[in-house]
Short mmCIF file of N, CA and C in Angstrom, two decimals:
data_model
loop_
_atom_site.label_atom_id
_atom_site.label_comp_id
_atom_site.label_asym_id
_atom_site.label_seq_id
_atom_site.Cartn_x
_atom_site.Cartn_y
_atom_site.Cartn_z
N UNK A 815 -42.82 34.88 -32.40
CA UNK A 815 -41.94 34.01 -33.14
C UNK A 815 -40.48 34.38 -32.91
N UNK A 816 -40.05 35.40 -32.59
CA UNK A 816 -38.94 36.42 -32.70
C UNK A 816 -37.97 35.41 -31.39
N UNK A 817 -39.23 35.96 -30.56
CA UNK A 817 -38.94 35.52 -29.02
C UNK A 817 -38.50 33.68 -28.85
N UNK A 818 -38.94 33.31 -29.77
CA UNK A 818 -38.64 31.38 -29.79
C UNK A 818 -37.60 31.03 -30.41
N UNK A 819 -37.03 31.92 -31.91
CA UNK A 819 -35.83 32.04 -32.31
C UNK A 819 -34.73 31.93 -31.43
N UNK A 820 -34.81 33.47 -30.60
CA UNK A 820 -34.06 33.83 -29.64
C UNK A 820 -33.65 32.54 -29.08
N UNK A 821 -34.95 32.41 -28.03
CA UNK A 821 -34.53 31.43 -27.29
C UNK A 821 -33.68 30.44 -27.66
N UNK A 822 -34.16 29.13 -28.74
CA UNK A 822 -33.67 28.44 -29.69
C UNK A 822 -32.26 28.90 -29.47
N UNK A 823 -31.84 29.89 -30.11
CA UNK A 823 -30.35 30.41 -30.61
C UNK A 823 -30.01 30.64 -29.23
N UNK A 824 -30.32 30.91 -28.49
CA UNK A 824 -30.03 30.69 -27.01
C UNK A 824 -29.03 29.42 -26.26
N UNK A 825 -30.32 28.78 -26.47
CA UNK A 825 -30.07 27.48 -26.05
C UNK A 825 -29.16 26.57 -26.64
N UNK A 826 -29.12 26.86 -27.70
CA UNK A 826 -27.68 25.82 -28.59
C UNK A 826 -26.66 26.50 -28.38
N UNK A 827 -26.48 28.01 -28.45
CA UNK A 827 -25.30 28.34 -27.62
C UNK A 827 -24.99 27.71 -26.36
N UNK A 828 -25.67 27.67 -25.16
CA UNK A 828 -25.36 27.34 -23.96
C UNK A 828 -24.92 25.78 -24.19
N UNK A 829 -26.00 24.81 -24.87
CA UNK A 829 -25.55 23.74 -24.90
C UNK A 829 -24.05 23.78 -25.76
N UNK A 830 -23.75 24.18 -26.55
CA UNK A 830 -22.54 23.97 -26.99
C UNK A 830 -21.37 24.50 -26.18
N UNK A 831 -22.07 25.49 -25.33
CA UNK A 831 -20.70 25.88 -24.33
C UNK A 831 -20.61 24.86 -23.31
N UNK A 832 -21.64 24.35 -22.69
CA UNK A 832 -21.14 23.08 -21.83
C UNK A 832 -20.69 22.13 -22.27
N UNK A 833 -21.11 21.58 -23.33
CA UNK A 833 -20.52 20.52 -24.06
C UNK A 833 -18.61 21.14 -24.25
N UNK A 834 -18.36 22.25 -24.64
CA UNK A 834 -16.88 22.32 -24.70
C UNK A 834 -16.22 22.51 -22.94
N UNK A 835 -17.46 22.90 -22.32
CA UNK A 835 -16.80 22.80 -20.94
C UNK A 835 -16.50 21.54 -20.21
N UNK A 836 -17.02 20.54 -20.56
CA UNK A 836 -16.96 19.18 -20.13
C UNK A 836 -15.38 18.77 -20.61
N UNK A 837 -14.44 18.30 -19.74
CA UNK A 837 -13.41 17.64 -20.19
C UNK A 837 -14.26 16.34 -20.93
N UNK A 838 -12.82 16.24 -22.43
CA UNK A 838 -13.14 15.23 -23.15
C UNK A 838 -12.91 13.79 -22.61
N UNK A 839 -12.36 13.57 -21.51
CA UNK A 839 -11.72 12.24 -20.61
C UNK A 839 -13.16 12.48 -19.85
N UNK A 840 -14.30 13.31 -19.52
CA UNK A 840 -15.14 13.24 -18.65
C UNK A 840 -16.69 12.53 -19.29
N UNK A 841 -16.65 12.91 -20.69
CA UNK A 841 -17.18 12.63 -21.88
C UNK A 841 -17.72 11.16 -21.60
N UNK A 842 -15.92 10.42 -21.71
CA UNK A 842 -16.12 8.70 -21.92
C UNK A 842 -15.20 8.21 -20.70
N UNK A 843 -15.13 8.95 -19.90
CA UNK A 843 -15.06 8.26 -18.02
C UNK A 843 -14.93 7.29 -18.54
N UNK A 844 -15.54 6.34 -17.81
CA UNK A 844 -15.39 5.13 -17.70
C UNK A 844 -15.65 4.22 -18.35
N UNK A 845 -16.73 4.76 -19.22
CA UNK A 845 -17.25 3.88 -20.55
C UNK A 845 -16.45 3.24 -21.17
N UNK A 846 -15.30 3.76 -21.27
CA UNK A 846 -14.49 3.42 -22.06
C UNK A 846 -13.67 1.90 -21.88
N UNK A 847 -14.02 1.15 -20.95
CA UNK A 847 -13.21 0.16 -20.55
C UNK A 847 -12.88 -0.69 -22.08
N UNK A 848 -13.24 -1.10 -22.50
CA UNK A 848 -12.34 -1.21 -24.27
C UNK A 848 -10.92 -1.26 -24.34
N UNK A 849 -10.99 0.41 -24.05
CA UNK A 849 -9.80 1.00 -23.96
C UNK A 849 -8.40 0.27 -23.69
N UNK A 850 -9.15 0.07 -22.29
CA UNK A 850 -7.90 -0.90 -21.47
C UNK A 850 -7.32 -2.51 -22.15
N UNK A 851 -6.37 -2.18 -22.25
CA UNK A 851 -5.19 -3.26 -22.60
C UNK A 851 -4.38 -4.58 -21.89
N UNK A 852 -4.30 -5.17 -21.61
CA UNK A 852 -3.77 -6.14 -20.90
C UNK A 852 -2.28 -5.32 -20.90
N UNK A 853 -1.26 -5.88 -19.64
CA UNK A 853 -0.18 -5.08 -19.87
C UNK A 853 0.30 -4.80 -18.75
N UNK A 854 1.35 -4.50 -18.45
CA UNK A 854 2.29 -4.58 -16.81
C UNK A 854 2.83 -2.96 -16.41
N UNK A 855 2.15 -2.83 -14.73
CA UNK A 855 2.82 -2.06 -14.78
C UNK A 855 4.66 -1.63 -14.24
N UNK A 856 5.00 -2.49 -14.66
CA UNK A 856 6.50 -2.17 -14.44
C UNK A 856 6.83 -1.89 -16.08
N UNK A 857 6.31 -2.31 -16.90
CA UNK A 857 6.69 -1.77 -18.09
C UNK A 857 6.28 -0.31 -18.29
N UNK A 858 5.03 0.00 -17.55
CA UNK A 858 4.57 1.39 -18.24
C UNK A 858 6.18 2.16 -17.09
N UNK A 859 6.57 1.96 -16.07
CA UNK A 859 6.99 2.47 -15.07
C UNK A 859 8.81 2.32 -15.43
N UNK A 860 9.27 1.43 -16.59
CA UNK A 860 10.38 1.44 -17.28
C UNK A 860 10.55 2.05 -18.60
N UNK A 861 9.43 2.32 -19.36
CA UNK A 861 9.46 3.26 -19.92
C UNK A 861 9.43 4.25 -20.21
N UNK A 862 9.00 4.77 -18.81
CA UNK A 862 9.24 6.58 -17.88
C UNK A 862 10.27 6.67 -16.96
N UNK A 863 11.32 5.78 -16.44
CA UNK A 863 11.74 6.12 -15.46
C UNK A 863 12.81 7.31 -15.49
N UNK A 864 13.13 6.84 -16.71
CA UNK A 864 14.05 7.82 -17.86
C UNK A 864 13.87 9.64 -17.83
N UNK A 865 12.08 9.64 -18.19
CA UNK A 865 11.74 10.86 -18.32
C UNK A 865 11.74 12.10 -17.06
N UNK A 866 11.81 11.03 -15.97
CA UNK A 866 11.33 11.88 -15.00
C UNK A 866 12.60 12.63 -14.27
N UNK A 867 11.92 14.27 -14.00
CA UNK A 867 13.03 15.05 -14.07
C UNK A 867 13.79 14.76 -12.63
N UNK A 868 15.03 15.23 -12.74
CA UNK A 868 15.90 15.27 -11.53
C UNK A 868 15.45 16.12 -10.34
N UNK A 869 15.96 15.62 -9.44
CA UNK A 869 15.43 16.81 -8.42
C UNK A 869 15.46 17.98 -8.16
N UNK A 870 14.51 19.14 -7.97
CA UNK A 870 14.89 20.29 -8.58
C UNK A 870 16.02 20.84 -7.63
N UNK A 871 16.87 21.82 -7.44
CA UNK A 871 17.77 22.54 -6.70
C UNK A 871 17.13 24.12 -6.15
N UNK A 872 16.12 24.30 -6.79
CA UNK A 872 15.70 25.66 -6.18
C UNK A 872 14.00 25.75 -5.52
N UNK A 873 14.47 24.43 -4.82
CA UNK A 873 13.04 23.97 -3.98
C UNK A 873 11.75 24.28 -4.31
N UNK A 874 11.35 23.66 -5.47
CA UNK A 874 10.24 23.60 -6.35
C UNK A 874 10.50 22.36 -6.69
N UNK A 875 9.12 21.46 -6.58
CA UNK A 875 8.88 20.07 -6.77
C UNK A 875 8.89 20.09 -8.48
N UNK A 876 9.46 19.09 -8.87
CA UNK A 876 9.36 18.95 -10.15
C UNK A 876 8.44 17.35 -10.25
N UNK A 877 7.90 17.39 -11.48
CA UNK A 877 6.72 16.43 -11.55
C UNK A 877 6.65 15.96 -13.37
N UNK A 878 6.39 14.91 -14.08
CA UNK A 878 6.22 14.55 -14.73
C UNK A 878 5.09 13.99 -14.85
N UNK A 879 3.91 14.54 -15.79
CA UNK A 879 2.94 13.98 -15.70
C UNK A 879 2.62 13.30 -17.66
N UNK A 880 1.60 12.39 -17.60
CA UNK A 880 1.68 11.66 -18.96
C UNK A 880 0.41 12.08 -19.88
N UNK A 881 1.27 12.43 -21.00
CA UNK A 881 -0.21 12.57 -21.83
C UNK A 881 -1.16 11.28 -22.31
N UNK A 882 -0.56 10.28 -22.17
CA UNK A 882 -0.98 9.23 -22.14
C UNK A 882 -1.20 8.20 -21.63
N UNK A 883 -2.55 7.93 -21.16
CA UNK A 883 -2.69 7.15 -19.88
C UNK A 883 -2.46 5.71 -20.20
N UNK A 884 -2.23 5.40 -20.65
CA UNK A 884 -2.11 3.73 -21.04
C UNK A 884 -2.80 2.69 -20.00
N UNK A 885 -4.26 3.08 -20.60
CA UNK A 885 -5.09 2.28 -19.76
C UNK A 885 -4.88 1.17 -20.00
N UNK A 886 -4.41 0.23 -18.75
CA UNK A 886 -3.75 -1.05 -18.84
C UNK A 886 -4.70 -2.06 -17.91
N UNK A 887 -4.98 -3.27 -18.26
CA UNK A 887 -5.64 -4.57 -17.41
C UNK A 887 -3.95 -4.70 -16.78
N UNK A 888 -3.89 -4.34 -15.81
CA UNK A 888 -2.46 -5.24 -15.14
C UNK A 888 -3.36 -6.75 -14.01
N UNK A 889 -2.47 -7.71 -13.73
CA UNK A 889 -2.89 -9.09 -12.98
C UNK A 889 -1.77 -8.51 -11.98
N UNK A 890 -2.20 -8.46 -10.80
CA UNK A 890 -1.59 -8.42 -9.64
C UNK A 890 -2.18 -9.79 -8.51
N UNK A 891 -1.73 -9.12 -7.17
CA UNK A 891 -2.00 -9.82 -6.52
C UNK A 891 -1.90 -8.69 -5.09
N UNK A 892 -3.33 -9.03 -4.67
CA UNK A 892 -3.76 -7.72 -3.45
C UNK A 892 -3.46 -8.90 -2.52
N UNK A 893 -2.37 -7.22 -1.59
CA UNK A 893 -1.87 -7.74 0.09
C UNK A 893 -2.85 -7.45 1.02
N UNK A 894 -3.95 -6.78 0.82
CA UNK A 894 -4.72 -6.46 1.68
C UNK A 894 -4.03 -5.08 2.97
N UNK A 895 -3.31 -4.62 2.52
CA UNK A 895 -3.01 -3.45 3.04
C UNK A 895 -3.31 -2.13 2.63
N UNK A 896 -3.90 -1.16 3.37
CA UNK A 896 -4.41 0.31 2.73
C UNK A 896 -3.51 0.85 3.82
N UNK A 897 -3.34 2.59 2.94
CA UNK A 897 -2.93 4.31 3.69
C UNK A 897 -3.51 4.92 3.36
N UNK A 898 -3.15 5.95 4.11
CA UNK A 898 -4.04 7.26 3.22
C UNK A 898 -3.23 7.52 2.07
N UNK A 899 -3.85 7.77 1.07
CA UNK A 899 -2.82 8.86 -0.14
C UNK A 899 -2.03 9.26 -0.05
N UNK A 900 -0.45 9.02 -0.29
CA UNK A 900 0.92 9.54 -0.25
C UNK A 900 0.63 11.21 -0.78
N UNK A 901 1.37 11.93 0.05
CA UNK A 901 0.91 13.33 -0.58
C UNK A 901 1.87 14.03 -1.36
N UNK A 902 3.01 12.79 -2.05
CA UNK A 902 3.88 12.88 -3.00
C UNK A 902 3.23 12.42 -4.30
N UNK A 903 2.31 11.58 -4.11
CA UNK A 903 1.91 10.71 -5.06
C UNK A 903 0.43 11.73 -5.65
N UNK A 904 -0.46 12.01 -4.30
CA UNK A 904 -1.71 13.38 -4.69
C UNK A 904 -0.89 14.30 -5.37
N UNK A 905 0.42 15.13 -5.14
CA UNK A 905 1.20 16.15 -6.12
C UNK A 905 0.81 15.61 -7.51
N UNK A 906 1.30 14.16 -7.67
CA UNK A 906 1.47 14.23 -9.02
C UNK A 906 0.00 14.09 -9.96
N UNK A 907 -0.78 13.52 -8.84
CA UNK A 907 -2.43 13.03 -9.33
C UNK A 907 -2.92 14.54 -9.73
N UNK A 908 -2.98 15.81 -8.81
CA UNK A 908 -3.28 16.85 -8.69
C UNK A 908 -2.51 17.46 -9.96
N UNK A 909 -1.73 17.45 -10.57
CA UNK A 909 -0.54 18.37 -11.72
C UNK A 909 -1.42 17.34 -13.01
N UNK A 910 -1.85 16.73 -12.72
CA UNK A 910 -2.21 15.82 -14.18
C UNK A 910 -3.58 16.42 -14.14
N UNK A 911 -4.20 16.90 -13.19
CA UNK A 911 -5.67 17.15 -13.45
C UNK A 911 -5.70 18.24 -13.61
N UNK A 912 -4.89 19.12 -13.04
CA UNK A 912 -4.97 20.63 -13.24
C UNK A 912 -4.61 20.93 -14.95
N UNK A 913 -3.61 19.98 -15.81
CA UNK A 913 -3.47 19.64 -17.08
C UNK A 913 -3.92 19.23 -17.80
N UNK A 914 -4.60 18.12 -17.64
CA UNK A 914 -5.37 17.24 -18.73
C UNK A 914 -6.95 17.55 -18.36
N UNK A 915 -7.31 18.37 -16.72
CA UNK A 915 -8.98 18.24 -16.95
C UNK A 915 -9.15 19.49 -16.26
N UNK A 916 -8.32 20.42 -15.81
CA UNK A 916 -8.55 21.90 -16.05
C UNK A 916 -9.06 21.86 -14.50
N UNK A 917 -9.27 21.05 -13.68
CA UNK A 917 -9.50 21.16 -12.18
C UNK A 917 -8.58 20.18 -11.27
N UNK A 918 -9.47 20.04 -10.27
CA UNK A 918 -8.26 18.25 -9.73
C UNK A 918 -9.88 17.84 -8.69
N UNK A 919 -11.25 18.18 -9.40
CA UNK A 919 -11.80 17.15 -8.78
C UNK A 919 -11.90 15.49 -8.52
N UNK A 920 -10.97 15.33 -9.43
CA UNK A 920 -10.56 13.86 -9.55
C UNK A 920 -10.38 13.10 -7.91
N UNK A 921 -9.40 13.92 -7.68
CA UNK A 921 -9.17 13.84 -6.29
C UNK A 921 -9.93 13.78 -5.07
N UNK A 922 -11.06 14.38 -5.12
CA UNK A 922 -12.20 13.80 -4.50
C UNK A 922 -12.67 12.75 -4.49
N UNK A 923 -12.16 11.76 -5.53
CA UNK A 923 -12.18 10.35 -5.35
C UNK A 923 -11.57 9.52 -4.94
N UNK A 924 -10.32 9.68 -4.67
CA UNK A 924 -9.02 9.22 -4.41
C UNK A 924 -8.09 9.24 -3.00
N UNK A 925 -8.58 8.82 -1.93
CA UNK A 925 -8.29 9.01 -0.61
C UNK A 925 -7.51 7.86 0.02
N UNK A 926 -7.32 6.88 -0.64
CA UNK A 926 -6.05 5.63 -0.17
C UNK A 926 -5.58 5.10 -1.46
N UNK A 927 -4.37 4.51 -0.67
CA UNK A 927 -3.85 3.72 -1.69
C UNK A 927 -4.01 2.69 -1.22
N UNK A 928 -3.61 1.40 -1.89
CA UNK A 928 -4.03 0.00 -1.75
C UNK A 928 -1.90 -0.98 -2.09
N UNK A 929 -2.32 -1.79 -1.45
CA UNK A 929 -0.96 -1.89 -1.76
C UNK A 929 -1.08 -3.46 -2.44
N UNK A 930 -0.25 -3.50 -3.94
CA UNK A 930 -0.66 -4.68 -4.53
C UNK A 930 0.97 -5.40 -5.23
N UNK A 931 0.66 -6.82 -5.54
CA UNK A 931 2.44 -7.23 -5.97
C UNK A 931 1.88 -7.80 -7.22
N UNK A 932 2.90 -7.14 -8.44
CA UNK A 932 2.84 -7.79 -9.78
C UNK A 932 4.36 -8.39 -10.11
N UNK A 933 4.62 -9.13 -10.07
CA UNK A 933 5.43 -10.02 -10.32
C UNK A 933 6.79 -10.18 -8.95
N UNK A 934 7.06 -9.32 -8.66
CA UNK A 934 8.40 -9.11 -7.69
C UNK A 934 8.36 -7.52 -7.18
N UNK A 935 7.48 -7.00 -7.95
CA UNK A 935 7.21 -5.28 -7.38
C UNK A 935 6.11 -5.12 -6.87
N UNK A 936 6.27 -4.84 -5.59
CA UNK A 936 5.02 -4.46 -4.86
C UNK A 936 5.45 -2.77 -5.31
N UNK A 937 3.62 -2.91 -4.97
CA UNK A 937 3.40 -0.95 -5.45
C UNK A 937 2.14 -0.31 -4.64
N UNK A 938 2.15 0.74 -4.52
CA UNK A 938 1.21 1.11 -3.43
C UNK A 938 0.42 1.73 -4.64
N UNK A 939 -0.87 1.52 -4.95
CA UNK A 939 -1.79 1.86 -5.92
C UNK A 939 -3.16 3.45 -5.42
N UNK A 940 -3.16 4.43 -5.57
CA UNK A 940 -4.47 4.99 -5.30
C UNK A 940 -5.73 4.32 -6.04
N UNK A 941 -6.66 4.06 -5.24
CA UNK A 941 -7.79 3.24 -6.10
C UNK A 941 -9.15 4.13 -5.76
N UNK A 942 -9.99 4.55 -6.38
CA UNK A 942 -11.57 5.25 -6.49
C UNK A 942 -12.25 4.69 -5.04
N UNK A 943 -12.54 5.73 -4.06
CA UNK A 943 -13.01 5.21 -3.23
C UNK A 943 -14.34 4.23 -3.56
N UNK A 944 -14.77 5.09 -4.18
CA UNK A 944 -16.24 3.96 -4.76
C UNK A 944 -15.70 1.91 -4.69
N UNK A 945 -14.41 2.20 -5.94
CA UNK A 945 -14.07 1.12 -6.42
C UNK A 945 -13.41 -0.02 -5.24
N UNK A 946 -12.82 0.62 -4.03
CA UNK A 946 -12.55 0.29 -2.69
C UNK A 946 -13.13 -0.18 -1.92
N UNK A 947 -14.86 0.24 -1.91
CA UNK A 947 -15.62 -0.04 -1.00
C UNK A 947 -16.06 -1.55 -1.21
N UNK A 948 -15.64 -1.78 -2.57
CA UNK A 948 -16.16 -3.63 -3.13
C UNK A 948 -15.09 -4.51 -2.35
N UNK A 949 -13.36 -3.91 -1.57
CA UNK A 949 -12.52 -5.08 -1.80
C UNK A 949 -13.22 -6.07 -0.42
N UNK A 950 -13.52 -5.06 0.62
CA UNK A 950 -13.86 -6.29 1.75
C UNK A 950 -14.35 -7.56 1.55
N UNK A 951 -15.34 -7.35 0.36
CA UNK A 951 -16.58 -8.29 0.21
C UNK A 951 -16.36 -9.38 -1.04
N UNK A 952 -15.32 -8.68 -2.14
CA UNK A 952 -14.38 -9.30 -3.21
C UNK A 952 -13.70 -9.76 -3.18
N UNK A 953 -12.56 -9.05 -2.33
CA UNK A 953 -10.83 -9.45 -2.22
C UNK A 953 -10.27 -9.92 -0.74
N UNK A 954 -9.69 -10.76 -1.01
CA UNK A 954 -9.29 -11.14 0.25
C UNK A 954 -7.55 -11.42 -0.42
N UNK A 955 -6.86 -10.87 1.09
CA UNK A 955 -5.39 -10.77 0.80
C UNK A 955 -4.82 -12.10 0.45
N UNK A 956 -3.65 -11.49 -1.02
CA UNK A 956 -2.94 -12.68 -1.24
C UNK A 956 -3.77 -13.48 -2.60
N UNK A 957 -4.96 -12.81 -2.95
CA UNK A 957 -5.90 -13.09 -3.83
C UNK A 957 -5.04 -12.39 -5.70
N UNK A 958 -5.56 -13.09 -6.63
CA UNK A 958 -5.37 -12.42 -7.65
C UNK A 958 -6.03 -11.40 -8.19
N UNK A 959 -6.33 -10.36 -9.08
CA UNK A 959 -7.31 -9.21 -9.59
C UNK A 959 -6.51 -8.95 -10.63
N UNK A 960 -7.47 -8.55 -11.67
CA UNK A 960 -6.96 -7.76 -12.29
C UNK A 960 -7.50 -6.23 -12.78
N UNK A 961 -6.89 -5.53 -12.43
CA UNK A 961 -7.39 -3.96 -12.31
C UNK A 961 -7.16 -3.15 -13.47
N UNK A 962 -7.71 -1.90 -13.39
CA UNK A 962 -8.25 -1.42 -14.57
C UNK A 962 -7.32 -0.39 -14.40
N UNK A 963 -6.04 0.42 -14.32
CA UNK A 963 -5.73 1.36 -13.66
C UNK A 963 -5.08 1.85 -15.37
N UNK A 964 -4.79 3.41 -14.84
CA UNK A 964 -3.49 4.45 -16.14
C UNK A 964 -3.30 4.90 -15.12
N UNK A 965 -2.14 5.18 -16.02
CA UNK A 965 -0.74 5.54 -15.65
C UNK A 965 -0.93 7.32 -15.47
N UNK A 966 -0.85 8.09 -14.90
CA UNK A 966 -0.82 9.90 -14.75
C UNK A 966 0.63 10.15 -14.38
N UNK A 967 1.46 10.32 -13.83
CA UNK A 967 3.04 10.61 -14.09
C UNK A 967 3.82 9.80 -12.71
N UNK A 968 4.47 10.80 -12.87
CA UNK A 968 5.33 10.00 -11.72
C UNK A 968 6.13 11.37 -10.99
N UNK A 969 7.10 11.41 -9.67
CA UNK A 969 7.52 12.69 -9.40
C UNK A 969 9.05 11.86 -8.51
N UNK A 970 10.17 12.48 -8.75
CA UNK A 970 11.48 11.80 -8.12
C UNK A 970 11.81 12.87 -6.76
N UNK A 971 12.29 12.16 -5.58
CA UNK A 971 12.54 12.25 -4.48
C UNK A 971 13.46 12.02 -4.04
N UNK A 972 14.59 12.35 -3.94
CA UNK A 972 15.59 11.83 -3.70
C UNK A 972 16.12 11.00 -4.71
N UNK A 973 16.15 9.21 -4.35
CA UNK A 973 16.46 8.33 -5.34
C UNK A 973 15.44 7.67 -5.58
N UNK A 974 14.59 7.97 -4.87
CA UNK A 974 13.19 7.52 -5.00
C UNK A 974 12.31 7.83 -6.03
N UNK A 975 11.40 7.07 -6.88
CA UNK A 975 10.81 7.55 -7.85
C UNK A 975 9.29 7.25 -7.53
N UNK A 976 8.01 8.33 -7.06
CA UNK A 976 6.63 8.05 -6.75
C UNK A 976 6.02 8.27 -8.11
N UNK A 977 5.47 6.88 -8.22
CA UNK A 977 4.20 6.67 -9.71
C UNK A 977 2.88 7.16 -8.88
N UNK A 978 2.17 7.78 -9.75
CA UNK A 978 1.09 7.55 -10.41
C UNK A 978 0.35 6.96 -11.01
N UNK A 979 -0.37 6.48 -10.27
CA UNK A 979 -1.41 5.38 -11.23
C UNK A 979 -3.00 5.89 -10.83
N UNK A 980 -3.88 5.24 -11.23
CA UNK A 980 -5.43 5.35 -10.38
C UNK A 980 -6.23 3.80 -11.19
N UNK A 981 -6.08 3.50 -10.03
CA UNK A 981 -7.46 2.38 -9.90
C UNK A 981 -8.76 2.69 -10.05
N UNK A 982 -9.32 2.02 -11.44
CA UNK A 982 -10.70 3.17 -11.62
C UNK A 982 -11.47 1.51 -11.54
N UNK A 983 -11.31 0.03 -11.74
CA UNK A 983 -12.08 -0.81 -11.71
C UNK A 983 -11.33 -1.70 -11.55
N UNK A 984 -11.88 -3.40 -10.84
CA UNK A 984 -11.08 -4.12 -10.77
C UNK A 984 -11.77 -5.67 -11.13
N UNK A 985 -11.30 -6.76 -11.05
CA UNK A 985 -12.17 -7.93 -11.20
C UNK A 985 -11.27 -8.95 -10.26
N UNK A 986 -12.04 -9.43 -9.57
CA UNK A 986 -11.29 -10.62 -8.33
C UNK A 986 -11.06 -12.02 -9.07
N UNK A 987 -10.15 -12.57 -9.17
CA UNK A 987 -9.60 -13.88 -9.86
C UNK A 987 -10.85 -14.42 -8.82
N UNK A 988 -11.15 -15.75 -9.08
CA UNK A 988 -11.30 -17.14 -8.00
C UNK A 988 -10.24 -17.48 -7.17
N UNK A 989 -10.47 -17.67 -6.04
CA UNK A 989 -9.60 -18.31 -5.28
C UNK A 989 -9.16 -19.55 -5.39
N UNK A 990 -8.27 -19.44 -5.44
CA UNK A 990 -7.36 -21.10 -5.75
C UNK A 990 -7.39 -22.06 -4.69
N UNK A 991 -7.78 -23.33 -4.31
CA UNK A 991 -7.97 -23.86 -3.13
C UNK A 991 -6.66 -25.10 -3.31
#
């Protein structure tokens, strides 16, 4: 009997240590689509442009990353152009994960960006390779979507300012004939 206790008391320890080892964003991934808000990203991207620090002077990248992802439905419109991952833009993806989820496997998902126009701003988007592999067969350039993306920070370059975003889902308008 001693020995089943043990165990027992064992085992709810361990389970409770993985359970606190699991990031809480890993918890409700994606489930969460709810979450997401209708909403633009040039607004999330005018209401940070402010925050983000100056360039540093003693050659160390400085980076602003967000505690709040403001999972947003933005309506764009895909050009049908991909890159690989700006590796100004992975800095800042990488500083948000090493912060908010204690690793940066995130990034193992995240290997292009996609380049999309919401109103007069085109923006080069990182999108989930998974979520990428649908546009051939979904999206065709010049098409509407509206995507599921938050906001993770942003990092300044010069006069240049690189966002952060991640494309975690998307939905293809109809084509307009």
């Amino acid at each position: 009997m001693r020995v089943t206790t043990r165990y027992a008391h064992n085992s709810a320890v361990f389970l409770l240590a993985a359970m606190l080892a699991i990031p809480f964003r890993a918890i409700f991934g994606q489930g969460r689509w709810d979450a997401y808000k209708p909403g633009t990203l040039a607004a999330i991207m005018d209401a940070h442009d402010s925050t983000i620090p100056p360039n540093p002077v003693d050659g160390h990248q400085s980076v602003m990353v967000s505690g709040d992802d403001f999972p947003t439905l933005a309506r764009v419109i895909y050009r049908g152009q991909s890159r690989p991952l700006d590796a100004r833009r992975a800095f800042v993806m990488r500083e948000w994960s090493l912060t908010f989820l204690r690793d940066t496997s995130m990034l193992n998902d995240f290997h292009r960006e996609y380049l999309f126009q919401e109103g007069k701003l085109q923006i080069w988007l990182p999108v989930q390779d998974r979520v990428a592999s649908f546009f051939p067969k979904e999206l065709k350039p010049g098409q509407a979507a509206t995507l599921y993306v938050i906001f993770l920070g942003a990092q300044r370059a010069s006069r240049e300012i690189f966002w952060a975003f991640a494309v975690n889902e998307f939905k293809a308008e109809p084509i307009k004939d």
